Amino acid sequence: MMVLTKKMIEIRSILQTVGQSNTLNLPSIVVIGSQSSGKSSVLEAIVGHEFLPKGSNMVTRRPIELTLVNTPDAQAEYGEFPALGLGKITDFSHIQRTLTELNLAVPDSECVSDDPIQLTISSPHVPDLSLIDLPGYIQVVGHDQPVELKQKISDLCDKYIQPPNVILAISAADVDLANSTALRASRRVDPRGERTIGVITKMDLVDATRGASILNDRKYPLRLGYVGVVSRAPPQSTSLFKKGSGSISSAVAKNEHVYFSSHPLEFGVEAGVSVGTTTLRKKLMQVLEQTMSASLQSTSAAIHQELEEATYEFKVQYNDRPLSAETYLAESLDAFKHSFKEFAESFGRPQVREMLKQELDQRVLDLLASRYWNKPVTTLSATIPEADALSTLPTADPESLYWHRKLDASTSALTKLGIGRLATTVVSNAIQAHVDRLISQSTFSAHPFARQAITEAASGILNERFYSTSDQVENCIKPFKFEIDVEDGEWARGRENVAGVLKKELKAVEDAVKHVETEVGGRRRLKDVVSFVEKCRKGDIIIEGDGGSGAGGFSKDLLQKGKDAAFLHDRATLLRMRLSALRSSQCANSKNRYHCPEIFLDVVSTKLTSTAVLFLNVELLSEFYYNFPRELDVRLGRGLSQEEVERFAREDPKVKAHLEVIRRKELLELALEKMEGLRDLEVAEKRRPGKK
Ligand code: GDP
């Protein structure tokens, strides 16, 4: 039984997945012949199906590495292109179309390519064989083909007919053997004819005596001999048997039988010649088995060496550190969840309160600016002393309806701002930003797939909670829309808080002024520019045009800086005034809320914040902290298929290289183990009684 070829083909497919390495080539049968010598017909007779590209234009442009796998216990016959991932193709005309497309994809300018197409055909009717079909040799280059084509084909064939491959040299009986390009090529690399099988096709086209004499050729002796075939099935039988199993093979065999048995003298047992496709199939199996057997040792040694290299690389570059896509993902996920837990512990109610308060402070500042501090800026100026400026401001009369209305309108603008929506948005955005930061600090940063999965997990939960949270918050602050009581303690804290906010703001403005000062070259110079700008503003000086190219001896750029500084001065003055108003005795207690809107609005915003935070914590934060890690498990843990896990891990080039060296090592170990098993089998076979 020929188990060796089958096992070796298995090993070869393992080695193929390890990657291209010339040293790991196992022997194949390489089929060469001139165009129209009948090469395709022979291969199809062996496979039993029409599957090779046909056409007048040169259609075989790439080598086809054809692996035949005998599946004795299965009925199905199918082909697979491992590199294309098209799955099992049971329709052989589909295989033919695919091969034609793959070949025609080679541009006309190149004409041939040495990038092989891998095709595996599994069937109970094929022998275990590994064949390589090559473009046919051409005699004359067509007018639309490049001149170097002949040479290119010849070079491509030469590459494949090297040892340990077996050469199947196809020649047609109706062409003189001396003119056979296939035999000439094989003689160049196998001068003693030790690994070449001669196939003479179209035996029916010459008379039987001449046919027999070709098979007995003494001029070009081949150790493995010649086989004569009539590999073209009669047209009616191909169509008749097309869909049946082994259709062409049996039709060809019948046809050959009829032909050869009608010439018993020339082709009978006595004649001592080999004829028929069935004989050829057997011969191919035997020869390949022997060649495989002979190459066992050298292949083992080559795999050994590759394995040693992989082992060394694993040790030196990766310190023998084991890694699998699953463990990598699991560890990355654990680390990420851990960092998320740390974040969750550091981002609770106090932090949310602070964030929300800041946001509302800003809104309050805007409200005050538009409703209270909205005097035209020209009335204030860096040139007017602050005390004077303060006195220009209207004083609030606690009894006046005007001031009541003003404060009530401001308060209601604040409470009806849409706090629910605002607060939920602020907190959601903050959480999403924190998650993004955690991603970028984690191993997931190098994995677009995981980044997206995590971001989506977070936004999914946040979006789902958004409306209910914002409704809840909005409902709970509702009472403040109608009435707001202020206690003395709250007032005092508010006063302090507003002072803090104003001081901070003032500091920022002063820093900005300093910045402009250094930009223009000192305080003095800035003062000159500002006073010029002030004069222009008051109308004391009229600049012709728009001052676009400068005025008063100052450049346009400098004037702009002056304007900026004047604006900042105004702003600083205003802030100082607000601070002194705040410090005044009138603002010392809550009775004077109409006089001190800043404090009152701050107290309101604090109350709104505290109430909002309570519900944000329950409705959004706690829910998020509970659900997010679980969602991560689903999206990046058990929810992923094996392929997705592999794809994920390989997104990181470093991890990919690490995984690949491990995979390579494992596959080589597996191949080697199988090899050793085969060698043991061989030894046992040789020792069997009756074997020499
Ligand atoms: P390729 O170009 O070498 O692949 O040759 P093909 O297998 O396509 O055959 C070329 C032509 O020769 C086709 O028309 C075949 O039908 C025909 N042919 C192939 N083998 C035989 C044979 O044994 N006898 C006869 N009479 N014709 C054959």
JSON list of N, CA and C in Angstrom, two decimals, residues 605-655:
[
{"chain": "A", "resi": 605, "resn": "SER", "atom": "N", "xyz": [-26.64, 77.26, 41.67]},
{"chain": "A", "resi": 605, "resn": "SER", "atom": "CA", "xyz": [-25.93, 76.26, 40.85]},
{"chain": "A", "resi": 605, "resn": "SER", "atom": "C", "xyz": [-25.37, 75.15, 41.73]},
{"chain": "A", "resi": 606, "resn": "THR", "atom": "N", "xyz": [-24.97, 75.47, 42.96]},
{"chain": "A", "resi": 606, "resn": "THR", "atom": "CA", "xyz": [-24.49, 74.43, 43.88]},
{"chain": "A", "resi": 606, "resn": "THR", "atom": "C", "xyz": [-25.63, 73.46, 44.22]},
{"chain": "A", "resi": 607, "resn": "LYS", "atom": "N", "xyz": [-26.80, 74.02, 44.48]},
{"chain": "A", "resi": 607, "resn": "LYS", "atom": "CA", "xyz": [-27.95, 73.16, 44.80]},
{"chain": "A", "resi": 607, "resn": "LYS", "atom": "C", "xyz": [-28.28, 72.25, 43.60]},
{"chain": "A", "resi": 608, "resn": "LEU", "atom": "N", "xyz": [-28.28, 72.86, 42.42]},
{"chain": "A", "resi": 608, "resn": "LEU", "atom": "CA", "xyz": [-28.59, 72.07, 41.21]},
{"chain": "A", "resi": 608, "resn": "LEU", "atom": "C", "xyz": [-27.56, 70.96, 41.05]},
{"chain": "A", "resi": 609, "resn": "THR", "atom": "N", "xyz": [-26.30, 71.32, 41.26]},
{"chain": "A", "resi": 609, "resn": "THR", "atom": "CA", "xyz": [-25.23, 70.34, 41.09]},
{"chain": "A", "resi": 609, "resn": "THR", "atom": "C", "xyz": [-25.43, 69.17, 42.05]},
{"chain": "A", "resi": 610, "resn": "SER", "atom": "N", "xyz": [-25.62, 69.48, 43.33]},
{"chain": "A", "resi": 610, "resn": "SER", "atom": "CA", "xyz": [-25.72, 68.40, 44.32]},
{"chain": "A", "resi": 610, "resn": "SER", "atom": "C", "xyz": [-26.86, 67.45, 43.97]},
{"chain": "A", "resi": 611, "resn": "THR", "atom": "N", "xyz": [-28.01, 68.03, 43.59]},
{"chain": "A", "resi": 611, "resn": "THR", "atom": "CA", "xyz": [-29.15, 67.16, 43.28]},
{"chain": "A", "resi": 611, "resn": "THR", "atom": "C", "xyz": [-28.86, 66.33, 42.04]},
{"chain": "A", "resi": 612, "resn": "ALA", "atom": "N", "xyz": [-28.29, 66.98, 41.02]},
{"chain": "A", "resi": 612, "resn": "ALA", "atom": "CA", "xyz": [-28.01, 66.26, 39.78]},
{"chain": "A", "resi": 612, "resn": "ALA", "atom": "C", "xyz": [-27.03, 65.11, 40.03]},
{"chain": "A", "resi": 613, "resn": "VAL", "atom": "N", "xyz": [-26.01, 65.39, 40.86]},
{"chain": "A", "resi": 613, "resn": "VAL", "atom": "CA", "xyz": [-24.96, 64.39, 41.09]},
{"chain": "A", "resi": 613, "resn": "VAL", "atom": "C", "xyz": [-25.54, 63.12, 41.71]},
{"chain": "A", "resi": 614, "resn": "LEU", "atom": "N", "xyz": [-26.48, 63.32, 42.65]},
{"chain": "A", "resi": 614, "resn": "LEU", "atom": "CA", "xyz": [-27.09, 62.16, 43.30]},
{"chain": "A", "resi": 614, "resn": "LEU", "atom": "C", "xyz": [-27.65, 61.18, 42.27]},
{"chain": "A", "resi": 615, "resn": "PHE", "atom": "N", "xyz": [-28.36, 61.76, 41.29]},
{"chain": "A", "resi": 615, "resn": "PHE", "atom": "CA", "xyz": [-29.01, 60.88, 40.32]},
{"chain": "A", "resi": 615, "resn": "PHE", "atom": "C", "xyz": [-28.07, 60.40, 39.22]},
{"chain": "A", "resi": 616, "resn": "LEU", "atom": "N", "xyz": [-27.12, 61.26, 38.88]},
{"chain": "A", "resi": 616, "resn": "LEU", "atom": "CA", "xyz": [-26.12, 60.83, 37.90]},
{"chain": "A", "resi": 616, "resn": "LEU", "atom": "C", "xyz": [-25.36, 59.63, 38.43]},
{"chain": "A", "resi": 617, "resn": "ASN", "atom": "N", "xyz": [-25.11, 59.66, 39.72]},
{"chain": "A", "resi": 617, "resn": "ASN", "atom": "CA", "xyz": [-24.34, 58.58, 40.34]},
{"chain": "A", "resi": 617, "resn": "ASN", "atom": "C", "xyz": [-25.09, 57.26, 40.24]},
{"chain": "A", "resi": 618, "resn": "VAL", "atom": "N", "xyz": [-26.37, 57.32, 40.55]},
{"chain": "A", "resi": 618, "resn": "VAL", "atom": "CA", "xyz": [-27.15, 56.08, 40.54]},
{"chain": "A", "resi": 618, "resn": "VAL", "atom": "C", "xyz": [-27.46, 55.64, 39.11]},
{"chain": "A", "resi": 619, "resn": "GLU", "atom": "N", "xyz": [-27.91, 56.59, 38.31]},
{"chain": "A", "resi": 619, "resn": "GLU", "atom": "CA", "xyz": [-28.42, 56.22, 36.99]},
{"chain": "A", "resi": 619, "resn": "GLU", "atom": "C", "xyz": [-27.33, 55.99, 35.94]},
{"chain": "A", "resi": 620, "resn": "LEU", "atom": "N", "xyz": [-26.25, 56.70, 36.09]},
{"chain": "A", "resi": 620, "resn": "LEU", "atom": "CA", "xyz": [-25.24, 56.61, 35.02]},
{"chain": "A", "resi": 620, "resn": "LEU", "atom": "C", "xyz": [-23.95, 55.94, 35.49]},
{"chain": "A", "resi": 621, "resn": "LEU", "atom": "N", "xyz": [-23.33, 56.53, 36.51]},
{"chain": "A", "resi": 621, "resn": "LEU", "atom": "CA", "xyz": [-22.03, 56.01, 36.93]},
{"chain": "A", "resi": 621, "resn": "LEU", "atom": "C", "xyz": [-22.10, 54.56, 37.38]},
{"chain": "A", "resi": 622, "resn": "SER", "atom": "N", "xyz": [-22.97, 54.27, 38.37]},
{"chain": "A", "resi": 622, "resn": "SER", "atom": "CA", "xyz": [-23.02, 52.91, 38.90]},
{"chain": "A", "resi": 622, "resn": "SER", "atom": "C", "xyz": [-23.38, 51.91, 37.82]},
{"chain": "A", "resi": 623, "resn": "GLU", "atom": "N", "xyz": [-24.32, 52.29, 36.99]},
{"chain": "A", "resi": 623, "resn": "GLU", "atom": "CA", "xyz": [-24.73, 51.40, 35.90]},
{"chain": "A", "resi": 623, "resn": "GLU", "atom": "C", "xyz": [-23.54, 51.15, 34.97]},
{"chain": "A", "resi": 624, "resn": "PHE", "atom": "N", "xyz": [-22.84, 52.21, 34.65]},
{"chain": "A", "resi": 624, "resn": "PHE", "atom": "CA", "xyz": [-21.71, 52.08, 33.72]},
{"chain": "A", "resi": 624, "resn": "PHE", "atom": "C", "xyz": [-20.62, 51.20, 34.33]},
{"chain": "A", "resi": 625, "resn": "TYR", "atom": "N", "xyz": [-20.31, 51.47, 35.59]},
{"chain": "A", "resi": 625, "resn": "TYR", "atom": "CA", "xyz": [-19.24, 50.71, 36.24]},
{"chain": "A", "resi": 625, "resn": "TYR", "atom": "C", "xyz": [-19.59, 49.23, 36.35]},
{"chain": "A", "resi": 626, "resn": "TYR", "atom": "N", "xyz": [-20.87, 48.95, 36.45]},
{"chain": "A", "resi": 626, "resn": "TYR", "atom": "CA", "xyz": [-21.27, 47.56, 36.56]},
{"chain": "A", "resi": 626, "resn": "TYR", "atom": "C", "xyz": [-21.28, 46.89, 35.18]},
{"chain": "A", "resi": 627, "resn": "ASN", "atom": "N", "xyz": [-21.83, 47.58, 34.20]},
{"chain": "A", "resi": 627, "resn": "ASN", "atom": "CA", "xyz": [-22.05, 46.94, 32.90]},
{"chain": "A", "resi": 627, "resn": "ASN", "atom": "C", "xyz": [-20.83, 46.94, 31.97]},
{"chain": "A", "resi": 628, "resn": "PHE", "atom": "N", "xyz": [-20.00, 47.96, 32.08]},
{"chain": "A", "resi": 628, "resn": "PHE", "atom": "CA", "xyz": [-18.90, 48.09, 31.11]},
{"chain": "A", "resi": 628, "resn": "PHE", "atom": "C", "xyz": [-17.96, 46.86, 31.09]},
{"chain": "A", "resi": 629, "resn": "PRO", "atom": "N", "xyz": [-17.45, 46.42, 32.26]},
{"chain": "A", "resi": 629, "resn": "PRO", "atom": "CA", "xyz": [-16.57, 45.25, 32.22]},
{"chain": "A", "resi": 629, "resn": "PRO", "atom": "C", "xyz": [-17.27, 44.02, 31.64]},
{"chain": "A", "resi": 630, "resn": "ARG", "atom": "N", "xyz": [-18.57, 43.89, 31.91]},
{"chain": "A", "resi": 630, "resn": "ARG", "atom": "CA", "xyz": [-19.31, 42.74, 31.38]},
{"chain": "A", "resi": 630, "resn": "ARG", "atom": "C", "xyz": [-19.44, 42.83, 29.87]},
{"chain": "A", "resi": 631, "resn": "GLU", "atom": "N", "xyz": [-19.67, 44.04, 29.40]},
{"chain": "A", "resi": 631, "resn": "GLU", "atom": "CA", "xyz": [-19.79, 44.27, 27.96]},
{"chain": "A", "resi": 631, "resn": "GLU", "atom": "C", "xyz": [-18.44, 43.97, 27.28]},
{"chain": "A", "resi": 632, "resn": "LEU", "atom": "N", "xyz": [-17.34, 44.33, 27.97]},
{"chain": "A", "resi": 632, "resn": "LEU", "atom": "CA", "xyz": [-16.02, 44.05, 27.41]},
{"chain": "A", "resi": 632, "resn": "LEU", "atom": "C", "xyz": [-15.82, 42.56, 27.26]},
{"chain": "A", "resi": 633, "resn": "ASP", "atom": "N", "xyz": [-16.26, 41.81, 28.28]},
{"chain": "A", "resi": 633, "resn": "ASP", "atom": "CA", "xyz": [-16.14, 40.36, 28.22]},
{"chain": "A", "resi": 633, "resn": "ASP", "atom": "C", "xyz": [-16.87, 39.81, 27.01]},
{"chain": "A", "resi": 634, "resn": "VAL", "atom": "N", "xyz": [-18.03, 40.37, 26.74]},
{"chain": "A", "resi": 634, "resn": "VAL", "atom": "CA", "xyz": [-18.81, 39.87, 25.61]},
{"chain": "A", "resi": 634, "resn": "VAL", "atom": "C", "xyz": [-18.11, 40.23, 24.29]},
{"chain": "A", "resi": 635, "resn": "ARG", "atom": "N", "xyz": [-17.69, 41.48, 24.20]},
{"chain": "A", "resi": 635, "resn": "ARG", "atom": "CA", "xyz": [-17.14, 41.93, 22.91]},
{"chain": "A", "resi": 635, "resn": "ARG", "atom": "C", "xyz": [-15.72, 41.44, 22.65]},
{"chain": "A", "resi": 636, "resn": "LEU", "atom": "N", "xyz": [-14.95, 41.28, 23.71]},
{"chain": "A", "resi": 636, "resn": "LEU", "atom": "CA", "xyz": [-13.54, 40.90, 23.50]},
{"chain": "A", "resi": 636, "resn": "LEU", "atom": "C", "xyz": [-13.19, 39.57, 24.15]},
{"chain": "A", "resi": 637, "resn": "GLY", "atom": "N", "xyz": [-14.13, 38.99, 24.82]},
{"chain": "A", "resi": 637, "resn": "GLY", "atom": "CA", "xyz": [-13.83, 37.71, 25.49]},
{"chain": "A", "resi": 637, "resn": "GLY", "atom": "C", "xyz": [-14.56, 36.59, 24.80]},
{"chain": "A", "resi": 638, "resn": "ARG", "atom": "N", "xyz": [-15.52, 36.06, 25.50]},
{"chain": "A", "resi": 638, "resn": "ARG", "atom": "CA", "xyz": [-16.17, 34.85, 24.99]},
{"chain": "A", "resi": 638, "resn": "ARG", "atom": "C", "xyz": [-16.97, 35.08, 23.71]},
{"chain": "A", "resi": 639, "resn": "GLY", "atom": "N", "xyz": [-17.25, 36.33, 23.39]},
{"chain": "A", "resi": 639, "resn": "GLY", "atom": "CA", "xyz": [-18.04, 36.60, 22.18]},
{"chain": "A", "resi": 639, "resn": "GLY", "atom": "C", "xyz": [-17.24, 36.46, 20.89]},
{"chain": "A", "resi": 640, "resn": "LEU", "atom": "N", "xyz": [-15.92, 36.30, 20.99]},
{"chain": "A", "resi": 640, "resn": "LEU", "atom": "CA", "xyz": [-15.10, 36.27, 19.78]},
{"chain": "A", "resi": 640, "resn": "LEU", "atom": "C", "xyz": [-14.83, 34.84, 19.30]},
{"chain": "A", "resi": 641, "resn": "SER", "atom": "N", "xyz": [-14.83, 34.68, 17.98]},
{"chain": "A", "resi": 641, "resn": "SER", "atom": "CA", "xyz": [-14.49, 33.36, 17.44]},
{"chain": "A", "resi": 641, "resn": "SER", "atom": "C", "xyz": [-12.96, 33.22, 17.46]},
{"chain": "A", "resi": 642, "resn": "GLN", "atom": "N", "xyz": [-12.53, 31.98, 17.27]},
{"chain": "A", "resi": 642, "resn": "GLN", "atom": "CA", "xyz": [-11.09, 31.69, 17.25]},
{"chain": "A", "resi": 642, "resn": "GLN", "atom": "C", "xyz": [-10.37, 32.56, 16.21]},
{"chain": "A", "resi": 643, "resn": "GLU", "atom": "N", "xyz": [-11.00, 32.67, 15.03]},
{"chain": "A", "resi": 643, "resn": "GLU", "atom": "CA", "xyz": [-10.36, 33.47, 13.97]},
{"chain": "A", "resi": 643, "resn": "GLU", "atom": "C", "xyz": [-10.26, 34.94, 14.37]},
{"chain": "A", "resi": 644, "resn": "GLU", "atom": "N", "xyz": [-11.31, 35.43, 15.01]},
{"chain": "A", "resi": 644, "resn": "GLU", "atom": "CA", "xyz": [-11.28, 36.84, 15.41]},
{"chain": "A", "resi": 644, "resn": "GLU", "atom": "C", "xyz": [-10.18, 37.09, 16.44]},
{"chain": "A", "resi": 645, "resn": "VAL", "atom": "N", "xyz": [-10.02, 36.10, 17.35]},
{"chain": "A", "resi": 645, "resn": "VAL", "atom": "CA", "xyz": [-8.98, 36.24, 18.37]},
{"chain": "A", "resi": 645, "resn": "VAL", "atom": "C", "xyz": [-7.61, 36.30, 17.69]},
{"chain": "A", "resi": 646, "resn": "GLU", "atom": "N", "xyz": [-7.42, 35.40, 16.71]},
{"chain": "A", "resi": 646, "resn": "GLU", "atom": "CA", "xyz": [-6.15, 35.36, 15.98]},
{"chain": "A", "resi": 646, "resn": "GLU", "atom": "C", "xyz": [-5.93, 36.69, 15.24]},
{"chain": "A", "resi": 647, "resn": "ARG", "atom": "N", "xyz": [-6.99, 37.14, 14.58]},
{"chain": "A", "resi": 647, "resn": "ARG", "atom": "CA", "xyz": [-6.88, 38.38, 13.79]},
{"chain": "A", "resi": 647, "resn": "ARG", "atom": "C", "xyz": [-6.53, 39.54, 14.71]},
{"chain": "A", "resi": 648, "resn": "PHE", "atom": "N", "xyz": [-7.19, 39.54, 15.87]},
{"chain": "A", "resi": 648, "resn": "PHE", "atom": "CA", "xyz": [-6.92, 40.59, 16.85]},
{"chain": "A", "resi": 648, "resn": "PHE", "atom": "C", "xyz": [-5.44, 40.59, 17.24]},
{"chain": "A", "resi": 649, "resn": "ALA", "atom": "N", "xyz": [-4.95, 39.42, 17.65]},
{"chain": "A", "resi": 649, "resn": "ALA", "atom": "CA", "xyz": [-3.57, 39.36, 18.17]},
{"chain": "A", "resi": 649, "resn": "ALA", "atom": "C", "xyz": [-2.57, 39.77, 17.10]},
{"chain": "A", "resi": 650, "resn": "ARG", "atom": "N", "xyz": [-2.88, 39.39, 15.85]},
{"chain": "A", "resi": 650, "resn": "ARG", "atom": "CA", "xyz": [-1.93, 39.67, 14.78]},
{"chain": "A", "resi": 650, "resn": "ARG", "atom": "C", "xyz": [-1.94, 41.12, 14.31]},
{"chain": "A", "resi": 651, "resn": "GLU", "atom": "N", "xyz": [-2.85, 41.90, 14.83]},
{"chain": "A", "resi": 651, "resn": "GLU", "atom": "CA", "xyz": [-2.87, 43.32, 14.46]},
{"chain": "A", "resi": 651, "resn": "GLU", "atom": "C", "xyz": [-1.61, 44.03, 14.93]},
{"chain": "A", "resi": 652, "resn": "ASP", "atom": "N", "xyz": [-1.06, 43.52, 16.04]},
{"chain": "A", "resi": 652, "resn": "ASP", "atom": "CA", "xyz": [0.18, 44.13, 16.55]},
{"chain": "A", "resi": 652, "resn": "ASP", "atom": "C", "xyz": [1.37, 43.39, 15.93]},
{"chain": "A", "resi": 653, "resn": "PRO", "atom": "N", "xyz": [2.18, 44.10, 15.14]},
{"chain": "A", "resi": 653, "resn": "PRO", "atom": "CA", "xyz": [3.25, 43.42, 14.41]},
{"chain": "A", "resi": 653, "resn": "PRO", "atom": "C", "xyz": [4.20, 42.64, 15.33]},
{"chain": "A", "resi": 654, "resn": "LYS", "atom": "N", "xyz": [4.43, 43.20, 16.53]},
{"chain": "A", "resi": 654, "resn": "LYS", "atom": "CA", "xyz": [5.37, 42.51, 17.45]},
{"chain": "A", "resi": 654, "resn": "LYS", "atom": "C", "xyz": [4.77, 41.18, 17.91]},
{"chain": "A", "resi": 655, "resn": "VAL", "atom": "N", "xyz": [3.49, 41.24, 18.25]},
{"chain": "A", "resi": 655, "resn": "VAL", "atom": "CA", "xyz": [2.81, 40.02, 18.71]},
{"chain": "A", "resi": 655, "resn": "VAL", "atom": "C", "xyz": [2.71, 39.03, 17.55]}
]
